[in-house]
XYZ file of C-alpha atoms in Angstrom:
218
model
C 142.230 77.257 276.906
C 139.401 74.968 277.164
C 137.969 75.583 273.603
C 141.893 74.586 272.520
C 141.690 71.497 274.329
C 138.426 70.571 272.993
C 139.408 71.154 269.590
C 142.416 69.096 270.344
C 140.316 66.501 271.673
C 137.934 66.561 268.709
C 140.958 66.415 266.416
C 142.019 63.248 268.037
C 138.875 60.782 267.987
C 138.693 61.775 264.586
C 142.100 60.611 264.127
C 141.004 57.258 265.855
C 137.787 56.748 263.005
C 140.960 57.426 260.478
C 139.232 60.814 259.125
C 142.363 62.182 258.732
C 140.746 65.020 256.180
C 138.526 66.154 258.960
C 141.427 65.885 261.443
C 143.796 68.139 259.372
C 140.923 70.910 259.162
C 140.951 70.512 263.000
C 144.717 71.298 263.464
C 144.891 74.269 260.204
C 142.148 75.752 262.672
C 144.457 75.914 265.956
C 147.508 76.390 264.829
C 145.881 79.921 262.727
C 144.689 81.278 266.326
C 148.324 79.931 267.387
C 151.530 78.604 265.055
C 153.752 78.160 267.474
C 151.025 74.841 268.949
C 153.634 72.423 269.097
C 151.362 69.640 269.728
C 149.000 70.086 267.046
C 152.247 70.623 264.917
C 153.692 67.236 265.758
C 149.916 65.644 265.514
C 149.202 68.090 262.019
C 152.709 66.424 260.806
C 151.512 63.130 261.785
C 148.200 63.490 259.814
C 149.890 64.583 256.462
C 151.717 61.744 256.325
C 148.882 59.787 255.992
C 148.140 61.926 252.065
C 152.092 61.760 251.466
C 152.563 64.944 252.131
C 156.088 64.597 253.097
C 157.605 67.945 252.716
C 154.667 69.557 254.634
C 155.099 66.942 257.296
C 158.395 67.464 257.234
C 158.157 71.263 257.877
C 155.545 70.536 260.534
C 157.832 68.203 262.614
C 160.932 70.556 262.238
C 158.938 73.670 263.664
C 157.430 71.330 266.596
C 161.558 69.953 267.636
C 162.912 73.471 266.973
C 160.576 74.634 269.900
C 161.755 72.910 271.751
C 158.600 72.360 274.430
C 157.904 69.423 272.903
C 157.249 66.302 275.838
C 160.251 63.376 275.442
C 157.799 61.388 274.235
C 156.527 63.250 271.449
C 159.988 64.509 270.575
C 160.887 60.949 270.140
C 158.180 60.347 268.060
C 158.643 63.505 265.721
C 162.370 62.513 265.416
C 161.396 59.025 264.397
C 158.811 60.493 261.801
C 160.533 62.834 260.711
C 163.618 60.014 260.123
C 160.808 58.109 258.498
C 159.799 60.595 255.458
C 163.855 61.062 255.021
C 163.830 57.272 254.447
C 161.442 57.077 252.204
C 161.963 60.431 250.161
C 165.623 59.042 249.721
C 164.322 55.901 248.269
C 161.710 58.125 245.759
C 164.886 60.172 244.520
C 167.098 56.961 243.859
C 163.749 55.486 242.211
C 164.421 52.454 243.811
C 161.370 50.512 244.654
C 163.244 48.089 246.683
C 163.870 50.710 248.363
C 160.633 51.530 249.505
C 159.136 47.995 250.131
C 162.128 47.382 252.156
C 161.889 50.411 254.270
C 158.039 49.807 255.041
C 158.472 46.242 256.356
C 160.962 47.274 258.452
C 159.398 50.153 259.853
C 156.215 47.771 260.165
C 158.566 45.774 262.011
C 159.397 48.697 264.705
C 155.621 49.261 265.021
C 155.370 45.501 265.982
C 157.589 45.268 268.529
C 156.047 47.990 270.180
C 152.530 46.664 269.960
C 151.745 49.326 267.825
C 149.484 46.932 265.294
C 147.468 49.630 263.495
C 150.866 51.306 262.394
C 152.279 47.815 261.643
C 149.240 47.261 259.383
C 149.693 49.803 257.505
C 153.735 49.460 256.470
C 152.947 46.340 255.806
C 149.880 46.903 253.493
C 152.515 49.467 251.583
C 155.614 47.093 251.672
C 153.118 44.637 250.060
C 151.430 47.353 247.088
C 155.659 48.084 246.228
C 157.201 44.691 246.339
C 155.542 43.247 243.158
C 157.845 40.958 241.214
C 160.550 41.396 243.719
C 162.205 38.476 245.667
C 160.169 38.735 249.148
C 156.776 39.202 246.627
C 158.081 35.609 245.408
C 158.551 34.170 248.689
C 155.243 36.111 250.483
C 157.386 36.877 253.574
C 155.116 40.008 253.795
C 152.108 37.879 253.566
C 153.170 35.696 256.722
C 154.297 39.287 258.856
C 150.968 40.916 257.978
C 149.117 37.637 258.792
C 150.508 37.541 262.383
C 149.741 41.818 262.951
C 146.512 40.649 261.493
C 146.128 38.611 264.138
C 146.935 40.567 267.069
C 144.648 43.124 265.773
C 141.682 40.693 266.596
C 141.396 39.908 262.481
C 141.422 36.540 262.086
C 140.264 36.457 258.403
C 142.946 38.880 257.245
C 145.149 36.555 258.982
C 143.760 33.351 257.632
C 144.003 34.875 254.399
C 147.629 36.158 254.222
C 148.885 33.064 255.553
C 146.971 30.863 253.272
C 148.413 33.082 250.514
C 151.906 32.133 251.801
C 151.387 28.388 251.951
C 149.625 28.460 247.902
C 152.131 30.828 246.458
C 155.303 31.130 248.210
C 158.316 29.534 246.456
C 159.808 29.070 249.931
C 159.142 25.798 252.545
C 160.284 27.616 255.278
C 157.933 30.472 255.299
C 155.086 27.613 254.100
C 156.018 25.742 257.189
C 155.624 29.086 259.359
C 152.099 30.071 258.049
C 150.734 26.360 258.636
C 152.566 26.583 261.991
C 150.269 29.701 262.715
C 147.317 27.502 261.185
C 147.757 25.068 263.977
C 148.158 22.551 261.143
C 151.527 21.351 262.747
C 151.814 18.078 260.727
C 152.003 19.889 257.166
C 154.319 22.334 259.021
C 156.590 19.159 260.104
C 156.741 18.298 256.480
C 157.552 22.184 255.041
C 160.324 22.334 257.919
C 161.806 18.756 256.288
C 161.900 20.468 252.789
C 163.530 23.189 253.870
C 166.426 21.840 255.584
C 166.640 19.102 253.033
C 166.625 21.972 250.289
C 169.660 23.424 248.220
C 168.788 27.163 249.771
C 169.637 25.746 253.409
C 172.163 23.369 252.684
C 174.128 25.879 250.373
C 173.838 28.410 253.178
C 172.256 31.236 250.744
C 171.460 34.468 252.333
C 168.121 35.657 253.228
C 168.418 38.498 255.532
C 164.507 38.209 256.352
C 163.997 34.839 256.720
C 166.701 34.274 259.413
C 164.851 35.567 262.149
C 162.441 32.469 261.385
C 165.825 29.772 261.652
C 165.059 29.021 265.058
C 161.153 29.214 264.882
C 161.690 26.476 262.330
């Protein structure tokens, strides 16, 4: 039992320096003395996802639920992966890289408002690689959410960057006006916030499901 949880152990501060190829090696090794491990089968699921390898996560995460020893917590969390891959397979199949960008930010989103930054980080960095040419790529909404995880993750130049990324490129004075807010440079933010509402995209009432959350930061 104690050789178990040290391997366990091992398998997780690995996980925490992100060697996640050293970390699946970890997990292969318990679960061949044991397959029925339903921990390191929800934390050997968790690790493929990190190579896309959905269907193997996949397979990992139904065998740990079906056990049905799993803690709430992790069960949760295995549910909510495993909803996760479904997402994002179903967006592969329909080829539909909207799709994809769309589902990272908002699972980025999730991660946020449960302080989970790392995680948020990372949907973000992948809503950003798939959303090239696309409408929120135009605007740099991504840009301004990963500035602000940035930030809570204690990395002020990533965050200085994105957001002076949205207030060069973006075609939007709202989203400007956010990432100067963040800036502390309230007076250009003032001005950006004027544009906006004197702009034909507020006044005509367009829609822009991801920019009204920021209506009343504005």
């Amino acid at each position: 039992m104690a050789s178990k949880n040290t391997n366990l152990t091992n398998a997780l501060e690995l996980a925490k320096k992100y060697d996640y190829a050293n970390v699946e090696n970890e997990f292969d090794l318990l679960l061949s003395s044991n397959q029925n491990d339903v921990l390191s089968l929800y934390y050997r699921g968790c690790t493929r996802i990190h190579f896309n390898k959905y269907q193997l996560a996949t397979v990992n995460f139904d065998a740990a639920i079906s056990s049905l020893n799993l803690s709430t917590k992790h069960e949760v969390q295995a549910l909510y992966q495993r909803g996760y891959i479904q997402c994002l397979n179903r967006a592969k199949e329909n080829n539909s890289n909207d799709l994809i960008h769309k589902t990272h930010f908002s699972i980025g989103t999730v991660h946020a408002t449960l302080g989970k930054n790392e995680q948020t980080l990372r949907h973000f960095n992948h809503a950003i690689k798939n959303s090239r040419d696309s409408t929120e790529d135009t605007s740099k909404i991504y840009y301004l959410h990963r500035g602000r995880a940035c930030a809570f993750c204690a990395d002020f130049n990533g965050a200085r960057n994105d957001l002076n990324i949205v207030i060069k490129e973006s075609n939007d004075p709202l989203l400007r006006g956010c990432a100067h807010n963040e800036l502390d440079q309230h007076d250009q933010a003032i001005k950006e916030f004027d544009l906006w509402f004197e702009s034909d995209l507020r006044i005509n009432n367009i829609s822009r499901p991801l920019v009204e959350t920021l209506d009343d930061h504005a």
